[in-house]
mmCIF file of N, CA and C in Angstrom:
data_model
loop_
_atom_site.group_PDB
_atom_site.id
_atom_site.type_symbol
_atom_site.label_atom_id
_atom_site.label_comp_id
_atom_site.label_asym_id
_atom_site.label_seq_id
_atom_site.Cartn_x
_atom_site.Cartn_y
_atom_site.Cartn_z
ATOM 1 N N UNK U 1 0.846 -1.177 0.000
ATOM 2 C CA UNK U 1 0.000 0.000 0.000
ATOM 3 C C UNK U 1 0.892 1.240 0.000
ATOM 4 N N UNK U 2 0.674 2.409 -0.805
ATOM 5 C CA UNK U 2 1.566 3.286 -1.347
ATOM 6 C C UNK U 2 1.373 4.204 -0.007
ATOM 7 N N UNK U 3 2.134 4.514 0.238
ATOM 8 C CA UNK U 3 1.997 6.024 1.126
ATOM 9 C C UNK U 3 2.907 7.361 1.456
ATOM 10 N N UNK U 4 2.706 8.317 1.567
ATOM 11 C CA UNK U 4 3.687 9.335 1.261
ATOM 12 C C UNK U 4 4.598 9.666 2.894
ATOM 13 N N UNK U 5 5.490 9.704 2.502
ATOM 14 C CA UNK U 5 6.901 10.095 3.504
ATOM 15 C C UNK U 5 8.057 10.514 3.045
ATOM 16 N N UNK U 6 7.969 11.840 3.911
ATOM 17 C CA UNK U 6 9.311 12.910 3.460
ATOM 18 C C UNK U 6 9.037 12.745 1.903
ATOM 19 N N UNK U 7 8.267 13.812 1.487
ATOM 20 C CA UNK U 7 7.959 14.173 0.183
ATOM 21 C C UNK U 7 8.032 12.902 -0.841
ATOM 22 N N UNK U 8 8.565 11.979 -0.697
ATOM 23 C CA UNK U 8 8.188 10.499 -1.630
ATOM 24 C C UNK U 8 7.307 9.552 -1.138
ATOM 25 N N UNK U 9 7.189 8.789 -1.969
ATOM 26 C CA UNK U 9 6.055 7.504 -1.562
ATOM 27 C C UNK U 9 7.117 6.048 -1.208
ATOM 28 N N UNK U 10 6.212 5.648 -0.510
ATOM 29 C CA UNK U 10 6.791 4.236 0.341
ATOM 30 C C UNK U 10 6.010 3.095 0.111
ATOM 31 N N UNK U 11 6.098 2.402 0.226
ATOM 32 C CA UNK U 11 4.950 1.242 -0.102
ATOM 33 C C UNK U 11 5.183 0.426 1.378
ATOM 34 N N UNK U 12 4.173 0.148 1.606
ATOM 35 C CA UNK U 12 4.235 -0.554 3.461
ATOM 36 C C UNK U 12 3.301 -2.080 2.681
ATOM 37 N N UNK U 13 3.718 -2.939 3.917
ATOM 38 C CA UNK U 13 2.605 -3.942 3.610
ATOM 39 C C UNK U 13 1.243 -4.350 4.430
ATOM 40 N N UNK U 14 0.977 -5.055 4.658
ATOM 41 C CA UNK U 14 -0.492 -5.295 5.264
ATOM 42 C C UNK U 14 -0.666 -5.103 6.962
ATOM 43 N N UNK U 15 0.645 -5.180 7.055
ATOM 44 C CA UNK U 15 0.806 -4.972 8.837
ATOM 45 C C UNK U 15 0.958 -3.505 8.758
ATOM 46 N N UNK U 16 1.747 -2.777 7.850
ATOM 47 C CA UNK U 16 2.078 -1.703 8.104
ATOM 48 C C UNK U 16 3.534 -0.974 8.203
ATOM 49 N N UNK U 17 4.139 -2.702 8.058
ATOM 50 C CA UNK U 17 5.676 -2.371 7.778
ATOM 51 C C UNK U 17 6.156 -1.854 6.562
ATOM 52 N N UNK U 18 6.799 -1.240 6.398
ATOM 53 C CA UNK U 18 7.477 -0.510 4.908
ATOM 54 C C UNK U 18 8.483 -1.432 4.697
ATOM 55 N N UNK U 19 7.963 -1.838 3.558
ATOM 56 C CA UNK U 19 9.014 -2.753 2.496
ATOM 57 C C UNK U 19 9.513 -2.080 1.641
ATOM 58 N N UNK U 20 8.860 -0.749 0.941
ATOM 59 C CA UNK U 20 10.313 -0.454 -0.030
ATOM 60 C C UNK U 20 9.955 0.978 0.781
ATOM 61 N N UNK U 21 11.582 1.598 0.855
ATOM 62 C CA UNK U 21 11.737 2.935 1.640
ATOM 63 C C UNK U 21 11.355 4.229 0.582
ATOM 64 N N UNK U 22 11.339 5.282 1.119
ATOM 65 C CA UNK U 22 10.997 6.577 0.116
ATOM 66 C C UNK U 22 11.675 6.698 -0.909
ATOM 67 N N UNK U 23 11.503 6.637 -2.348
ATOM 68 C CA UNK U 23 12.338 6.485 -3.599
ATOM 69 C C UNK U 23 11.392 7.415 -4.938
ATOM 70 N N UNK U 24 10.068 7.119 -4.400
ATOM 71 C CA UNK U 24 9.396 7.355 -5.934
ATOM 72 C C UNK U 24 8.365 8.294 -5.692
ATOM 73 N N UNK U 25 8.343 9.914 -6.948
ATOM 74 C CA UNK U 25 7.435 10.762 -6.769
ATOM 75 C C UNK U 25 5.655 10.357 -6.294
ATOM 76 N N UNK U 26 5.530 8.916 -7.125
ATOM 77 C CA UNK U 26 4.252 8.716 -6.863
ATOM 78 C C UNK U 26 4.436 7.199 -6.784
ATOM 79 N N UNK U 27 3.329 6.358 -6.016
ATOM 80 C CA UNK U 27 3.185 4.796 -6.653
ATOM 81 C C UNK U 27 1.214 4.414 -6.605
ATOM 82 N N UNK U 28 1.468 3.398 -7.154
ATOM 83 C CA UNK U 28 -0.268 2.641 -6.926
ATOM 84 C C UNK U 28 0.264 1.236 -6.406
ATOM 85 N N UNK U 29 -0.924 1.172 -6.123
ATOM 86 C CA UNK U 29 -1.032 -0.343 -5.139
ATOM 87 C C UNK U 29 0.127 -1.450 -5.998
ATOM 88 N N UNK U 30 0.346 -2.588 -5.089
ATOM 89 C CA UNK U 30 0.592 -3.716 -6.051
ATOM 90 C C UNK U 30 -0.596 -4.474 -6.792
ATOM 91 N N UNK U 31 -0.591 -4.857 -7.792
ATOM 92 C CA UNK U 31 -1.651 -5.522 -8.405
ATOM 93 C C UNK U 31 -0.895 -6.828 -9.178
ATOM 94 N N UNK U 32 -1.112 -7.792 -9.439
ATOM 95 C CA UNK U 32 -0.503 -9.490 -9.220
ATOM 96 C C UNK U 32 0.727 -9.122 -9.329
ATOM 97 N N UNK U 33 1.444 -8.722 -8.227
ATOM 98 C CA UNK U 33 2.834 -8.448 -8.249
ATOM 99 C C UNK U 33 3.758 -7.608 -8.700
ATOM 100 N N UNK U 34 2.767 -6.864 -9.519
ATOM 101 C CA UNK U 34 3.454 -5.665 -9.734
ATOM 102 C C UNK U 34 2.735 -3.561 -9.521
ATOM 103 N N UNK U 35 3.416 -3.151 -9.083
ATOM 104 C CA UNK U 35 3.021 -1.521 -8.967
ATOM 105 C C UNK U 35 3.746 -0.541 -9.736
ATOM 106 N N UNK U 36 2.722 0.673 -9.908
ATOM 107 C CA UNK U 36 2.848 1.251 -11.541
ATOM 108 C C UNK U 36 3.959 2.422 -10.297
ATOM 109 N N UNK U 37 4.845 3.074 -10.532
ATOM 110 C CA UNK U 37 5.695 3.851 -9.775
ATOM 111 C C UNK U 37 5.851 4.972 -10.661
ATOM 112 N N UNK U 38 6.557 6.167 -10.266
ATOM 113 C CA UNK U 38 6.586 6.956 -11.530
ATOM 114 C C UNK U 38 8.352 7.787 -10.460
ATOM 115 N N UNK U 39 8.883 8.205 -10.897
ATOM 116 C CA UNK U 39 10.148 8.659 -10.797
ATOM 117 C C UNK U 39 10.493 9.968 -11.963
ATOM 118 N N UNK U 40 10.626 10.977 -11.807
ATOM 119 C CA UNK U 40 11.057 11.345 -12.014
ATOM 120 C C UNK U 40 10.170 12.122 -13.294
ATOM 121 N N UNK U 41 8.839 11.996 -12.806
ATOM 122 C CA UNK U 41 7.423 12.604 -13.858
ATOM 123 C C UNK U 41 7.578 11.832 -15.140
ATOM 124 N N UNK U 42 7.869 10.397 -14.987
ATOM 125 C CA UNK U 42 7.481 9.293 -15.669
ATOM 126 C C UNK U 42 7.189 8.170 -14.544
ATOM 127 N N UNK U 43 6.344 7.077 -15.593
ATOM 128 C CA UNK U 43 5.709 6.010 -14.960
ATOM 129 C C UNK U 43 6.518 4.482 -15.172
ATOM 130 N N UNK U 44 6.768 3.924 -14.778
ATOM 131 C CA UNK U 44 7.164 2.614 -14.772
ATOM 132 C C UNK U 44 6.206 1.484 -13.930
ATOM 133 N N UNK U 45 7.403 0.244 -13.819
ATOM 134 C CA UNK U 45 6.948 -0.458 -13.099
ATOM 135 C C UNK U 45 7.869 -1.259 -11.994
ATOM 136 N N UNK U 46 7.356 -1.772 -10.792
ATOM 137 C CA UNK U 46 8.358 -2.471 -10.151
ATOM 138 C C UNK U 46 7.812 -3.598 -9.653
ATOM 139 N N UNK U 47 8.723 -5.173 -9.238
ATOM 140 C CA UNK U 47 8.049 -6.091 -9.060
ATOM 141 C C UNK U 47 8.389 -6.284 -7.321
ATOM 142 N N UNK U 48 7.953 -6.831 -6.821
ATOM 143 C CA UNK U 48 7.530 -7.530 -5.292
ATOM 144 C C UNK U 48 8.972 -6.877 -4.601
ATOM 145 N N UNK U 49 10.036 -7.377 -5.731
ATOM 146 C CA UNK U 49 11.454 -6.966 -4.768
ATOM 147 C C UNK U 49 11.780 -5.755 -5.251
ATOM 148 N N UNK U 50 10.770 -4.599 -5.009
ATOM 149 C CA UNK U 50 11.761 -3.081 -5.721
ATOM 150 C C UNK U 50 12.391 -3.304 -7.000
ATOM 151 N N UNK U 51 12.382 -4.064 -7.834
ATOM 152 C CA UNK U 51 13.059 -4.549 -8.933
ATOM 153 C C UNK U 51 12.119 -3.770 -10.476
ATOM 154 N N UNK U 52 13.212 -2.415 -10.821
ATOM 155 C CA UNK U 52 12.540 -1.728 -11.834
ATOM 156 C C UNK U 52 12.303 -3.054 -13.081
ATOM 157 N N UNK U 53 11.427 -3.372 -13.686
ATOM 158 C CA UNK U 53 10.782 -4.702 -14.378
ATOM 159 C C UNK U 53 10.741 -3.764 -15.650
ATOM 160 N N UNK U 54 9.712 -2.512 -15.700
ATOM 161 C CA UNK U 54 9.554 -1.532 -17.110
ATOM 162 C C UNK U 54 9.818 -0.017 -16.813
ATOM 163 N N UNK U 55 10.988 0.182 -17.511
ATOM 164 C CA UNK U 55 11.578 1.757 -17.161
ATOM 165 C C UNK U 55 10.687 2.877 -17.110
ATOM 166 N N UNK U 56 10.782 3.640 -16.235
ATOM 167 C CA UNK U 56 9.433 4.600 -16.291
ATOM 168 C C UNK U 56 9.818 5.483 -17.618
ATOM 169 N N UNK U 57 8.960 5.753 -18.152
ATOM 170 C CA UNK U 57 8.554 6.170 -19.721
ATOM 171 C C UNK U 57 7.293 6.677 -19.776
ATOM 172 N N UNK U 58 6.293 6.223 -19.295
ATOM 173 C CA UNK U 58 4.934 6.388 -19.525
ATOM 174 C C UNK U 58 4.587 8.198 -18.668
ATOM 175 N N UNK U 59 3.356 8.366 -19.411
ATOM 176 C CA UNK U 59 2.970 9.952 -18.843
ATOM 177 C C UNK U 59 2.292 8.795 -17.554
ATOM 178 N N UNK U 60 1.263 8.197 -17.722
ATOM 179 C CA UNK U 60 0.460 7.473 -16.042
ATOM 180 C C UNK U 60 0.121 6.346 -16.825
ATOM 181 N N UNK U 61 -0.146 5.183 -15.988
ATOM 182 C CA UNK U 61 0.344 3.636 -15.820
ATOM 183 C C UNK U 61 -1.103 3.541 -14.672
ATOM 184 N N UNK U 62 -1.481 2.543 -14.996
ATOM 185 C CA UNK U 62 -3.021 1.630 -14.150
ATOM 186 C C UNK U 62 -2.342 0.629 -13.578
ATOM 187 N N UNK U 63 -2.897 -0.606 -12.888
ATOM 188 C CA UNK U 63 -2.404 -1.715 -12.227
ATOM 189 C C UNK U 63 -2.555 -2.810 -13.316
ATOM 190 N N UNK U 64 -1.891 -4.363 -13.395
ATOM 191 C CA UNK U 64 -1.582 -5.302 -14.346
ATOM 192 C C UNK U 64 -3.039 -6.045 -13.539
ATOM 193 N N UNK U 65 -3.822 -6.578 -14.920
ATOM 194 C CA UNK U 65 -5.330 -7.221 -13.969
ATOM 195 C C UNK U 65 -4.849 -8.507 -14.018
ATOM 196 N N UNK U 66 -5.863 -9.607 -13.889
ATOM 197 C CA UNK U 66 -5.078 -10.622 -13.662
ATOM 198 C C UNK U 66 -4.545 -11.175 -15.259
ATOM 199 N N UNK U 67 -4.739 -10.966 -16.071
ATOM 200 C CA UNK U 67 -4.678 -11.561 -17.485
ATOM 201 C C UNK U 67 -2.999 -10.463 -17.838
ATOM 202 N N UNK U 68 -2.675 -10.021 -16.966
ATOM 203 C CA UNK U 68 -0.940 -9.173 -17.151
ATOM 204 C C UNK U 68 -0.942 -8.536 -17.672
ATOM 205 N N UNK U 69 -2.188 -7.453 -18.321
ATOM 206 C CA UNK U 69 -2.524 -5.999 -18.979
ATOM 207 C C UNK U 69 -2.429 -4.659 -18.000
ATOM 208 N N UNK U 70 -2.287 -4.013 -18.799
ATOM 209 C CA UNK U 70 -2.081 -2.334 -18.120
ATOM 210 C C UNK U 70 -2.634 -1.263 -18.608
ATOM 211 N N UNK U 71 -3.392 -0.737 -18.726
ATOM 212 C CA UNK U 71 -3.422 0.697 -19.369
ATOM 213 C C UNK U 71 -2.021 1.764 -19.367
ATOM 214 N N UNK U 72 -1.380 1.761 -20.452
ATOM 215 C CA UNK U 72 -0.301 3.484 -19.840
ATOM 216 C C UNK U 72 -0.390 4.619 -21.027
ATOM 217 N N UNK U 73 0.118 5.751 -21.082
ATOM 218 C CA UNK U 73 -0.566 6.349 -21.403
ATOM 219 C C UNK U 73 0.914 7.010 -22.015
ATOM 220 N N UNK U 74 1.384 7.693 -23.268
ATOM 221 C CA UNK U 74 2.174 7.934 -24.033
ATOM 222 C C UNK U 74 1.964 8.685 -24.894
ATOM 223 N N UNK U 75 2.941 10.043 -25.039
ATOM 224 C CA UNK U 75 2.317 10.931 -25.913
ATOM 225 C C UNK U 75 0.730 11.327 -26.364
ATOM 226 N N UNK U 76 0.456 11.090 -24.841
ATOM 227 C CA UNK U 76 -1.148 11.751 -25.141
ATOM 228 C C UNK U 76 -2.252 10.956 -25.468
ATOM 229 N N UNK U 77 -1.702 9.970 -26.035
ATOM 230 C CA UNK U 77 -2.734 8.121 -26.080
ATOM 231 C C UNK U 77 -2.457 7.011 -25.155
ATOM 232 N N UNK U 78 -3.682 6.272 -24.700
ATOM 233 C CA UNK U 78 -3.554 5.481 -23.677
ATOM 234 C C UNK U 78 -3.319 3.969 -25.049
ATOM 235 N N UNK U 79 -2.390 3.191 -24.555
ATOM 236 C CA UNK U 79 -1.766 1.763 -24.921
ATOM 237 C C UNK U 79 -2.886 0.805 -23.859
ATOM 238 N N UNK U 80 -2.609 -0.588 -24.426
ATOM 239 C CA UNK U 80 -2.686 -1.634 -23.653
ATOM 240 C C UNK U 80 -1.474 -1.999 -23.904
ATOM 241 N N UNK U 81 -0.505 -2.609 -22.451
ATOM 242 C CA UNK U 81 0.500 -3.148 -22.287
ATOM 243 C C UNK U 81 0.082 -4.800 -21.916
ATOM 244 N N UNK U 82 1.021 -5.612 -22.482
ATOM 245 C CA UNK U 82 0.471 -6.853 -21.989
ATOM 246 C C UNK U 82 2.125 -7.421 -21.845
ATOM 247 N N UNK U 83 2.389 -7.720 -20.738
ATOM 248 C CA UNK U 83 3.464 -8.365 -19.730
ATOM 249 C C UNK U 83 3.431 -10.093 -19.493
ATOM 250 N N UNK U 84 4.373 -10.499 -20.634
ATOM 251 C CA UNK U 84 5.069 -11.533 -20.491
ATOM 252 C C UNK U 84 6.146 -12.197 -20.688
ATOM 253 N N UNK U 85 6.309 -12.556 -19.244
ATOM 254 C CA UNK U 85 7.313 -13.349 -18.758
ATOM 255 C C UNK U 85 8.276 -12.457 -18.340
ATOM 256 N N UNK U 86 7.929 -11.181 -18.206
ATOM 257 C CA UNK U 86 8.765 -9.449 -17.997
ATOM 258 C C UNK U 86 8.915 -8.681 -18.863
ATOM 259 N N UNK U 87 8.864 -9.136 -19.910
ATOM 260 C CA UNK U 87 8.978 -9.140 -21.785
ATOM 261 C C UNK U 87 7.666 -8.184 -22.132
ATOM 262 N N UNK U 88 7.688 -6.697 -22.742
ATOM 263 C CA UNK U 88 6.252 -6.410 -22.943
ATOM 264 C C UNK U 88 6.449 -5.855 -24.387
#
């Protein structure tokens, strides 16, 4: 769960412990393992271990549903991204 500290976002988990520390202007939830992050007024993605998976690029990024799709959004048009095997 994303939450803001010292001007960045943190992601804590279900207890409330912070698993990844303050790094990223914005994030969204995890969704099957992965959360849309944005750094640096682009969007990416990262997986379970802080592990950048898709370089932030995107203007804004939705969550992966269960079928490994995304909405992101690029030069002003929204894409479907479809994520496999990390490969998109």
């Amino acid at each position: 769960e994303p939450y803001r500290r010292q001007r960045q976002m943190c992601i804590r988990d279900r207890e409330g412990k912070v698993v990844i520390e303050p790094q990223y202007d914005d994030a969204r939830s995890f969704s099957n393992g992965y959360a849309a992050v944005q750094k640096d007024g682009k969007w990416g993605f990262i997986n379970s271990d802080n592990e950048m998976v898709i370089e932030p690029e995107f203007e804004d990024a939705r969550g992966f549903n269960s079928l490994m799709r995304s909405f992101v959004k690029k030069e002003e048009k929204w894409y479907l991204l479809c994520l496999y095997s990390n490969n998109y």
